[in-house]
């Protein structure tokens, strides 16, 4: 049995070796990845009653912000997935671009889910308290991507070229205290960052989805979200 890409139905093999398309028998979807959670959230928001509610409740700017946040969350995850598929990188050939890009993809994803969370829960999402791993990744990004003017110029940061690989790197943080220069070496485990960010972003997205679903009747869920029925039970 082969599923179609858009999940509107399935392609079923017949006895004579051909196939036939069966409409309305979409396979159950899963919530194994961040992209799965992004897709569920988008489908929930696009349920007519939900869309109508937020479209009327939020200001035009807020509604646009919510929509953009969902797009940025999707696009940043695609960028993270793309990074994982590249081969080994070489700092001396300009491949630091991949590191800067990945760190900024982390940051964009964090800000996107934070925006969505705060619209849905109507309260601030504090990564430092609820998701310290995400907060740590954000600090790496802020260090490396604000290298020349970190903390109003009190810190200067540079990647250590010999240490840069696809899986991690060191950066040097220079500071001055009591007239003395100090340097700290900080290691970033890229594989660990990707895994921790994915785990926490999935958790946030699932909480958002669960919060909205609590306001949707079973009939509406069946009409708009039937293919997610098994996955939603795990929320």
mmCIF file of N, CA and C in Angstrom, residues 101-213:
data_model
loop_
_atom_site.group_PDB
_atom_site.id
_atom_site.type_symbol
_atom_site.label_atom_id
_atom_site.label_comp_id
_atom_site.label_asym_id
_atom_site.label_seq_id
_atom_site.Cartn_x
_atom_site.Cartn_y
_atom_site.Cartn_z
ATOM 1 N N UNK A 101 24.339 29.878 9.910
ATOM 2 C CA UNK A 101 22.976 29.617 9.453
ATOM 3 C C UNK A 101 22.208 28.738 10.418
ATOM 4 N N UNK A 102 22.850 27.687 10.910
ATOM 5 C CA UNK A 102 22.188 26.783 11.849
ATOM 6 C C UNK A 102 21.830 27.501 13.145
ATOM 7 N N UNK A 103 22.771 28.264 13.689
ATOM 8 C CA UNK A 103 22.505 28.986 14.936
ATOM 9 C C UNK A 103 21.344 29.960 14.778
ATOM 10 N N UNK A 104 21.286 30.620 13.632
ATOM 11 C CA UNK A 104 20.177 31.544 13.400
ATOM 12 C C UNK A 104 18.863 30.813 13.145
ATOM 13 N N UNK A 105 18.927 29.622 12.556
ATOM 14 C CA UNK A 105 17.720 28.809 12.394
ATOM 15 C C UNK A 105 17.177 28.395 13.763
ATOM 16 N N UNK A 106 18.077 28.029 14.687
ATOM 17 C CA UNK A 106 17.653 27.737 16.065
ATOM 18 C C UNK A 106 16.908 28.934 16.656
ATOM 19 N N UNK A 107 17.516 30.104 16.507
ATOM 20 C CA UNK A 107 16.956 31.315 17.099
ATOM 21 C C UNK A 107 15.595 31.660 16.480
ATOM 22 N N UNK A 108 15.500 31.597 15.163
ATOM 23 C CA UNK A 108 14.237 31.893 14.494
ATOM 24 C C UNK A 108 13.135 30.941 14.955
ATOM 25 N N UNK A 109 13.482 29.668 15.105
ATOM 26 C CA UNK A 109 12.503 28.683 15.562
ATOM 27 C C UNK A 109 12.061 28.975 16.992
ATOM 28 N N UNK A 110 13.000 29.323 17.840
ATOM 29 C CA UNK A 110 12.671 29.656 19.230
ATOM 30 C C UNK A 110 11.716 30.842 19.303
ATOM 31 N N UNK A 111 12.012 31.881 18.543
ATOM 32 C CA UNK A 111 11.177 33.075 18.571
ATOM 33 C C UNK A 111 9.796 32.800 17.967
ATOM 34 N N UNK A 112 9.753 31.933 16.957
ATOM 35 C CA UNK A 112 8.468 31.602 16.323
ATOM 36 C C UNK A 112 7.544 30.881 17.299
ATOM 37 N N UNK A 113 8.050 29.839 17.958
ATOM 38 C CA UNK A 113 7.185 29.098 18.880
ATOM 39 C C UNK A 113 6.841 29.940 20.106
ATOM 40 N N UNK A 114 7.750 30.814 20.504
ATOM 41 C CA UNK A 114 7.472 31.715 21.627
ATOM 42 C C UNK A 114 6.305 32.640 21.278
ATOM 43 N N UNK A 115 6.305 33.164 20.066
ATOM 44 C CA UNK A 115 5.222 34.039 19.617
ATOM 45 C C UNK A 115 3.886 33.306 19.630
ATOM 46 N N UNK A 116 3.871 32.092 19.071
ATOM 47 C CA UNK A 116 2.633 31.312 19.016
ATOM 48 C C UNK A 116 2.147 30.973 20.421
ATOM 49 N N UNK A 117 3.060 30.512 21.256
ATOM 50 C CA UNK A 117 2.726 30.141 22.631
ATOM 51 C C UNK A 117 2.074 31.309 23.368
ATOM 52 N N UNK A 118 2.669 32.480 23.224
ATOM 53 C CA UNK A 118 2.175 33.629 23.986
ATOM 54 C C UNK A 118 0.825 34.121 23.482
ATOM 55 N N UNK A 119 0.525 33.932 22.200
ATOM 56 C CA UNK A 119 -0.811 34.246 21.701
ATOM 57 C C UNK A 119 -1.849 33.264 22.245
ATOM 58 N N UNK A 120 -1.492 31.987 22.255
ATOM 59 C CA UNK A 120 -2.458 30.950 22.645
ATOM 60 C C UNK A 120 -2.656 30.904 24.153
ATOM 61 N N UNK A 121 -1.574 30.992 24.913
ATOM 62 C CA UNK A 121 -1.677 30.892 26.379
ATOM 63 C C UNK A 121 -1.848 32.245 27.059
ATOM 64 N N UNK A 122 -1.619 33.313 26.307
ATOM 65 C CA UNK A 122 -1.752 34.671 26.833
ATOM 66 C C UNK A 122 -0.869 34.895 28.058
ATOM 67 N N UNK A 123 0.338 34.367 28.001
ATOM 68 C CA UNK A 123 1.334 34.612 29.044
ATOM 69 C C UNK A 123 2.721 34.406 28.440
ATOM 70 N N UNK A 124 3.719 34.955 29.097
ATOM 71 C CA UNK A 124 5.073 34.915 28.574
ATOM 72 C C UNK A 124 5.664 33.515 28.685
ATOM 73 N N UNK A 125 6.400 33.109 27.669
ATOM 74 C CA UNK A 125 7.143 31.852 27.700
ATOM 75 C C UNK A 125 8.582 32.176 28.074
ATOM 76 N N UNK A 126 8.994 31.733 29.249
ATOM 77 C CA UNK A 126 10.346 31.999 29.725
ATOM 78 C C UNK A 126 11.206 30.755 29.539
ATOM 79 N N UNK A 127 12.032 30.788 28.494
ATOM 80 C CA UNK A 127 12.890 29.640 28.213
ATOM 81 C C UNK A 127 13.835 29.351 29.378
ATOM 82 N N UNK A 128 14.338 30.400 29.999
ATOM 83 C CA UNK A 128 15.335 30.211 31.059
ATOM 84 C C UNK A 128 14.791 29.386 32.221
ATOM 85 N N UNK A 129 13.477 29.437 32.420
ATOM 86 C CA UNK A 129 12.858 28.696 33.522
ATOM 87 C C UNK A 129 12.312 27.351 33.063
ATOM 88 N N UNK A 130 11.562 27.358 31.970
ATOM 89 C CA UNK A 130 10.867 26.149 31.528
ATOM 90 C C UNK A 130 11.705 25.265 30.602
ATOM 91 N N UNK A 131 12.570 25.898 29.808
ATOM 92 C CA UNK A 131 13.354 25.146 28.826
ATOM 93 C C UNK A 131 14.799 25.636 28.829
ATOM 94 N N UNK A 132 15.558 25.307 29.880
ATOM 95 C CA UNK A 132 16.936 25.809 30.003
ATOM 96 C C UNK A 132 17.853 25.366 28.863
ATOM 97 N N UNK A 133 17.579 24.210 28.250
ATOM 98 C CA UNK A 133 18.410 23.777 27.121
ATOM 99 C C UNK A 133 18.260 24.719 25.935
ATOM 100 N N UNK A 134 17.020 25.129 25.670
ATOM 101 C CA UNK A 134 16.787 26.086 24.592
ATOM 102 C C UNK A 134 17.464 27.412 24.922
ATOM 103 N N UNK A 135 17.380 27.815 26.176
ATOM 104 C CA UNK A 135 18.011 29.067 26.598
ATOM 105 C C UNK A 135 19.530 29.009 26.402
ATOM 106 N N UNK A 136 20.134 27.853 26.669
ATOM 107 C CA UNK A 136 21.580 27.687 26.487
ATOM 108 C C UNK A 136 21.950 27.785 25.008
ATOM 109 N N UNK A 137 21.156 27.162 24.152
ATOM 110 C CA UNK A 137 21.407 27.233 22.707
ATOM 111 C C UNK A 137 21.277 28.672 22.224
ATOM 112 N N UNK A 138 20.309 29.381 22.773
ATOM 113 C CA UNK A 138 20.122 30.783 22.414
ATOM 114 C C UNK A 138 21.341 31.607 22.806
ATOM 115 N N UNK A 139 21.950 31.297 23.950
ATOM 116 C CA UNK A 139 23.155 32.009 24.392
ATOM 117 C C UNK A 139 24.320 31.738 23.432
ATOM 118 N N UNK A 140 24.465 30.494 22.966
ATOM 119 C CA UNK A 140 25.508 30.182 21.982
ATOM 120 C C UNK A 140 25.317 31.056 20.740
ATOM 121 N N UNK A 141 24.072 31.110 20.283
ATOM 122 C CA UNK A 141 23.787 31.891 19.072
ATOM 123 C C UNK A 141 24.107 33.359 19.284
ATOM 124 N N UNK A 142 23.692 33.902 20.423
ATOM 125 C CA UNK A 142 23.926 35.315 20.685
ATOM 126 C C UNK A 142 25.416 35.629 20.812
ATOM 127 N N UNK A 143 26.166 34.707 21.398
ATOM 128 C CA UNK A 143 27.619 34.898 21.472
ATOM 129 C C UNK A 143 28.238 34.925 20.076
ATOM 130 N N UNK A 144 28.003 33.881 19.323
ATOM 131 C CA UNK A 144 28.695 33.705 18.039
ATOM 132 C C UNK A 144 28.209 34.693 16.987
ATOM 133 N N UNK A 145 26.929 35.024 17.013
ATOM 134 C CA UNK A 145 26.368 35.892 15.971
ATOM 135 C C UNK A 145 26.361 37.369 16.358
ATOM 136 N N UNK A 146 26.839 37.679 17.560
ATOM 137 C CA UNK A 146 27.081 39.073 17.961
ATOM 138 C C UNK A 146 28.529 39.177 18.434
ATOM 139 N N UNK A 147 29.413 38.624 17.620
ATOM 140 C CA UNK A 147 30.792 38.389 18.042
ATOM 141 C C UNK A 147 31.566 39.662 18.373
ATOM 142 N N UNK A 148 31.306 40.754 17.671
ATOM 143 C CA UNK A 148 32.129 41.952 17.841
ATOM 144 C C UNK A 148 31.571 42.938 18.852
ATOM 145 N N UNK A 149 30.332 42.756 19.266
ATOM 146 C CA UNK A 149 29.719 43.746 20.144
ATOM 147 C C UNK A 149 28.840 43.095 21.197
ATOM 148 N N UNK A 150 29.285 41.985 21.708
ATOM 149 C CA UNK A 150 28.504 41.261 22.704
ATOM 150 C C UNK A 150 28.516 42.035 24.010
ATOM 151 N N UNK A 151 27.356 42.216 24.587
ATOM 152 C CA UNK A 151 27.198 42.939 25.848
ATOM 153 C C UNK A 151 27.854 44.315 25.768
ATOM 154 N N UNK A 152 27.406 45.064 24.747
ATOM 155 C CA UNK A 152 27.886 46.432 24.523
ATOM 156 C C UNK A 152 29.400 46.507 24.371
ATOM 157 N N UNK A 153 29.956 45.515 23.710
ATOM 158 C CA UNK A 153 31.384 45.540 23.424
ATOM 159 C C UNK A 153 32.270 45.038 24.547
ATOM 160 N N UNK A 154 31.671 44.561 25.637
ATOM 161 C CA UNK A 154 32.469 44.078 26.763
ATOM 162 C C UNK A 154 33.017 42.674 26.521
ATOM 163 N N UNK A 155 32.442 41.979 25.534
ATOM 164 C CA UNK A 155 32.922 40.641 25.178
ATOM 165 C C UNK A 155 33.163 40.584 23.680
ATOM 166 N N UNK A 156 34.174 39.841 23.297
ATOM 167 C CA UNK A 156 34.463 39.619 21.881
ATOM 168 C C UNK A 156 34.621 38.118 21.674
ATOM 169 N N UNK A 157 34.014 37.615 20.606
ATOM 170 C CA UNK A 157 33.942 36.165 20.393
ATOM 171 C C UNK A 157 34.474 35.809 19.015
ATOM 172 N N UNK A 158 35.210 34.702 18.937
ATOM 173 C CA UNK A 158 35.669 34.199 17.649
ATOM 174 C C UNK A 158 35.644 32.680 17.673
ATOM 175 N N UNK A 159 35.194 32.088 16.570
ATOM 176 C CA UNK A 159 35.259 30.630 16.457
ATOM 177 C C UNK A 159 36.713 30.191 16.346
ATOM 178 N N UNK A 160 37.007 29.033 16.873
ATOM 179 C CA UNK A 160 38.348 28.456 16.765
ATOM 180 C C UNK A 160 38.398 27.592 15.512
ATOM 181 N N UNK A 161 39.033 28.073 14.422
ATOM 182 C CA UNK A 161 38.981 27.372 13.127
ATOM 183 C C UNK A 161 39.340 25.891 13.172
ATOM 184 N N UNK A 162 40.406 25.480 13.887
ATOM 185 C CA UNK A 162 40.778 24.050 13.848
ATOM 186 C C UNK A 162 39.730 23.122 14.452
ATOM 187 N N UNK A 163 38.823 23.676 15.262
ATOM 188 C CA UNK A 163 37.851 22.826 15.969
ATOM 189 C C UNK A 163 36.537 22.670 15.221
ATOM 190 N N UNK A 164 36.342 23.443 14.146
ATOM 191 C CA UNK A 164 35.029 23.498 13.501
ATOM 192 C C UNK A 164 34.779 22.257 12.649
ATOM 193 N N UNK A 165 33.734 21.510 12.989
ATOM 194 C CA UNK A 165 33.260 20.385 12.181
ATOM 195 C C UNK A 165 31.738 20.499 12.094
ATOM 196 N N UNK A 166 31.149 19.599 11.346
ATOM 197 C CA UNK A 166 29.688 19.569 11.254
ATOM 198 C C UNK A 166 29.057 19.227 12.603
ATOM 199 N N UNK A 167 29.811 18.575 13.469
ATOM 200 C CA UNK A 167 29.256 18.052 14.716
ATOM 201 C C UNK A 167 29.522 18.938 15.930
ATOM 202 N N UNK A 168 30.368 19.957 15.761
ATOM 203 C CA UNK A 168 30.625 20.839 16.881
ATOM 204 C C UNK A 168 31.786 21.779 16.622
ATOM 205 N N UNK A 169 32.005 22.686 17.564
ATOM 206 C CA UNK A 169 33.115 23.633 17.442
ATOM 207 C C UNK A 169 33.344 24.297 18.795
ATOM 208 N N UNK A 170 34.522 24.908 18.920
ATOM 209 C CA UNK A 170 34.823 25.733 20.086
ATOM 210 C C UNK A 170 34.791 27.193 19.663
ATOM 211 N N UNK A 171 34.422 28.059 20.604
ATOM 212 C CA UNK A 171 34.638 29.480 20.364
ATOM 213 C C UNK A 171 35.312 30.099 21.579
ATOM 214 N N UNK A 172 36.053 31.157 21.317
ATOM 215 C CA UNK A 172 36.815 31.844 22.351
ATOM 216 C C UNK A 172 36.098 33.134 22.722
ATOM 217 N N UNK A 173 35.912 33.332 24.021
ATOM 218 C CA UNK A 173 35.248 34.539 24.506
ATOM 219 C C UNK A 173 36.257 35.367 25.294
ATOM 220 N N UNK A 174 36.546 36.556 24.769
ATOM 221 C CA UNK A 174 37.503 37.462 25.389
ATOM 222 C C UNK A 174 36.765 38.526 26.209
ATOM 223 N N UNK A 175 37.218 38.736 27.439
ATOM 224 C CA UNK A 175 36.650 39.773 28.295
ATOM 225 C C UNK A 175 37.784 40.493 29.026
ATOM 226 N N UNK A 176 37.475 41.662 29.558
ATOM 227 C CA UNK A 176 38.437 42.417 30.360
ATOM 228 C C UNK A 176 37.834 42.676 31.729
ATOM 229 N N UNK A 177 38.556 42.296 32.762
ATOM 230 C CA UNK A 177 38.094 42.497 34.135
ATOM 231 C C UNK A 177 39.251 43.022 34.975
ATOM 232 N N UNK A 178 39.023 44.140 35.643
ATOM 233 C CA UNK A 178 40.069 44.763 36.464
ATOM 234 C C UNK A 178 41.339 45.014 35.667
ATOM 235 N N UNK A 179 41.146 45.406 34.418
ATOM 236 C CA UNK A 179 42.285 45.730 33.578
ATOM 237 C C UNK A 179 43.020 44.529 33.017
ATOM 238 N N UNK A 180 42.510 43.327 33.295
ATOM 239 C CA UNK A 180 43.180 42.115 32.817
ATOM 240 C C UNK A 180 42.330 41.422 31.760
ATOM 241 N N UNK A 181 42.982 40.984 30.699
ATOM 242 C CA UNK A 181 42.293 40.264 29.641
ATOM 243 C C UNK A 181 42.136 38.804 30.032
ATOM 244 N N UNK A 182 40.944 38.284 29.745
ATOM 245 C CA UNK A 182 40.643 36.885 30.073
ATOM 246 C C UNK A 182 40.028 36.225 28.853
ATOM 247 N N UNK A 183 40.322 34.966 28.647
ATOM 248 C CA UNK A 183 39.719 34.227 27.536
ATOM 249 C C UNK A 183 39.158 32.907 28.047
ATOM 250 N N UNK A 184 37.910 32.625 27.683
ATOM 251 C CA UNK A 184 37.274 31.349 28.013
ATOM 252 C C UNK A 184 37.005 30.586 26.722
ATOM 253 N N UNK A 185 37.219 29.294 26.754
ATOM 254 C CA UNK A 185 36.919 28.435 25.608
ATOM 255 C C UNK A 185 35.612 27.704 25.874
ATOM 256 N N UNK A 186 34.676 27.855 24.962
ATOM 257 C CA UNK A 186 33.346 27.249 25.117
ATOM 258 C C UNK A 186 33.111 26.283 23.963
ATOM 259 N N UNK A 187 32.725 25.061 24.289
ATOM 260 C CA UNK A 187 32.468 24.045 23.263
ATOM 261 C C UNK A 187 30.981 23.958 22.977
ATOM 262 N N UNK A 188 30.660 23.886 21.701
ATOM 263 C CA UNK A 188 29.269 23.709 21.267
ATOM 264 C C UNK A 188 29.144 22.358 20.576
ATOM 265 N N UNK A 189 28.363 21.470 21.146
ATOM 266 C CA UNK A 189 28.086 20.162 20.559
ATOM 267 C C UNK A 189 26.850 20.314 19.670
ATOM 268 N N UNK A 190 27.068 20.402 18.363
ATOM 269 C CA UNK A 190 25.971 20.678 17.441
ATOM 270 C C UNK A 190 24.929 19.566 17.456
ATOM 271 N N UNK A 191 25.376 18.318 17.451
ATOM 272 C CA UNK A 191 24.423 17.200 17.458
ATOM 273 C C UNK A 191 23.541 17.252 18.705
ATOM 274 N N UNK A 192 24.154 17.573 19.829
ATOM 275 C CA UNK A 192 23.409 17.670 21.082
ATOM 276 C C UNK A 192 22.413 18.834 21.030
ATOM 277 N N UNK A 193 22.840 19.954 20.465
ATOM 278 C CA UNK A 193 21.943 21.108 20.339
ATOM 279 C C UNK A 193 20.731 20.783 19.473
ATOM 280 N N UNK A 194 20.969 20.108 18.353
ATOM 281 C CA UNK A 194 19.868 19.753 17.457
ATOM 282 C C UNK A 194 18.867 18.852 18.178
ATOM 283 N N UNK A 195 19.391 17.862 18.903
ATOM 284 C CA UNK A 195 18.511 16.918 19.611
ATOM 285 C C UNK A 195 17.728 17.613 20.720
ATOM 286 N N UNK A 196 18.396 18.439 21.503
ATOM 287 C CA UNK A 196 17.723 19.112 22.623
ATOM 288 C C UNK A 196 16.708 20.132 22.136
ATOM 289 N N UNK A 197 17.070 20.875 21.087
ATOM 290 C CA UNK A 197 16.128 21.858 20.556
ATOM 291 C C UNK A 197 14.886 21.150 20.020
ATOM 292 N N UNK A 198 15.087 20.063 19.277
ATOM 293 C CA UNK A 198 13.947 19.329 18.724
ATOM 294 C C UNK A 198 13.037 18.819 19.829
ATOM 295 N N UNK A 199 13.610 18.278 20.880
ATOM 296 C CA UNK A 199 12.813 17.738 21.977
ATOM 297 C C UNK A 199 11.962 18.830 22.636
ATOM 298 N N UNK A 200 12.584 19.973 22.899
ATOM 299 C CA UNK A 200 11.855 21.035 23.604
ATOM 300 C C UNK A 200 10.856 21.753 22.691
ATOM 301 N N UNK A 201 11.216 21.968 21.441
ATOM 302 C CA UNK A 201 10.285 22.620 20.515
ATOM 303 C C UNK A 201 9.060 21.733 20.291
ATOM 304 N N UNK A 202 9.268 20.424 20.165
ATOM 305 C CA UNK A 202 8.135 19.504 20.044
ATOM 306 C C UNK A 202 7.233 19.595 21.263
ATOM 307 N N UNK A 203 7.833 19.674 22.433
ATOM 308 C CA UNK A 203 7.046 19.744 23.660
ATOM 309 C C UNK A 203 6.194 21.019 23.689
ATOM 310 N N UNK A 204 6.790 22.127 23.296
ATOM 311 C CA UNK A 204 6.049 23.393 23.277
ATOM 312 C C UNK A 204 4.907 23.336 22.267
ATOM 313 N N UNK A 205 5.201 22.844 21.064
ATOM 314 C CA UNK A 205 4.171 22.767 20.030
ATOM 315 C C UNK A 205 3.028 21.840 20.443
ATOM 316 N N UNK A 206 3.362 20.727 21.095
ATOM 317 C CA UNK A 206 2.319 19.801 21.551
ATOM 318 C C UNK A 206 1.443 20.446 22.613
ATOM 319 N N UNK A 207 2.040 21.230 23.495
ATOM 320 C CA UNK A 207 1.253 21.928 24.516
ATOM 321 C C UNK A 207 0.321 22.951 23.872
ATOM 322 N N UNK A 208 0.822 23.636 22.856
ATOM 323 C CA UNK A 208 -0.011 24.607 22.139
ATOM 324 C C UNK A 208 -1.192 23.897 21.481
ATOM 325 N N UNK A 209 -0.897 22.793 20.781
ATOM 326 C CA UNK A 209 -1.956 22.041 20.101
ATOM 327 C C UNK A 209 -2.994 21.531 21.092
ATOM 328 N N UNK A 210 -2.520 20.993 22.214
ATOM 329 C CA UNK A 210 -3.440 20.461 23.218
ATOM 330 C C UNK A 210 -4.331 21.563 23.775
ATOM 331 N N UNK A 211 -3.759 22.723 24.014
ATOM 332 C CA UNK A 211 -4.528 23.855 24.553
ATOM 333 C C UNK A 211 -5.655 24.232 23.604
ATOM 334 N N UNK A 212 -5.361 24.318 22.314
ATOM 335 C CA UNK A 212 -6.398 24.698 21.347
ATOM 336 C C UNK A 212 -7.435 23.592 21.211
ATOM 337 N N UNK A 213 -6.972 22.340 21.185
ATOM 338 C CA UNK A 213 -7.897 21.222 21.009
ATOM 339 C C UNK A 213 -8.928 21.131 22.125
#
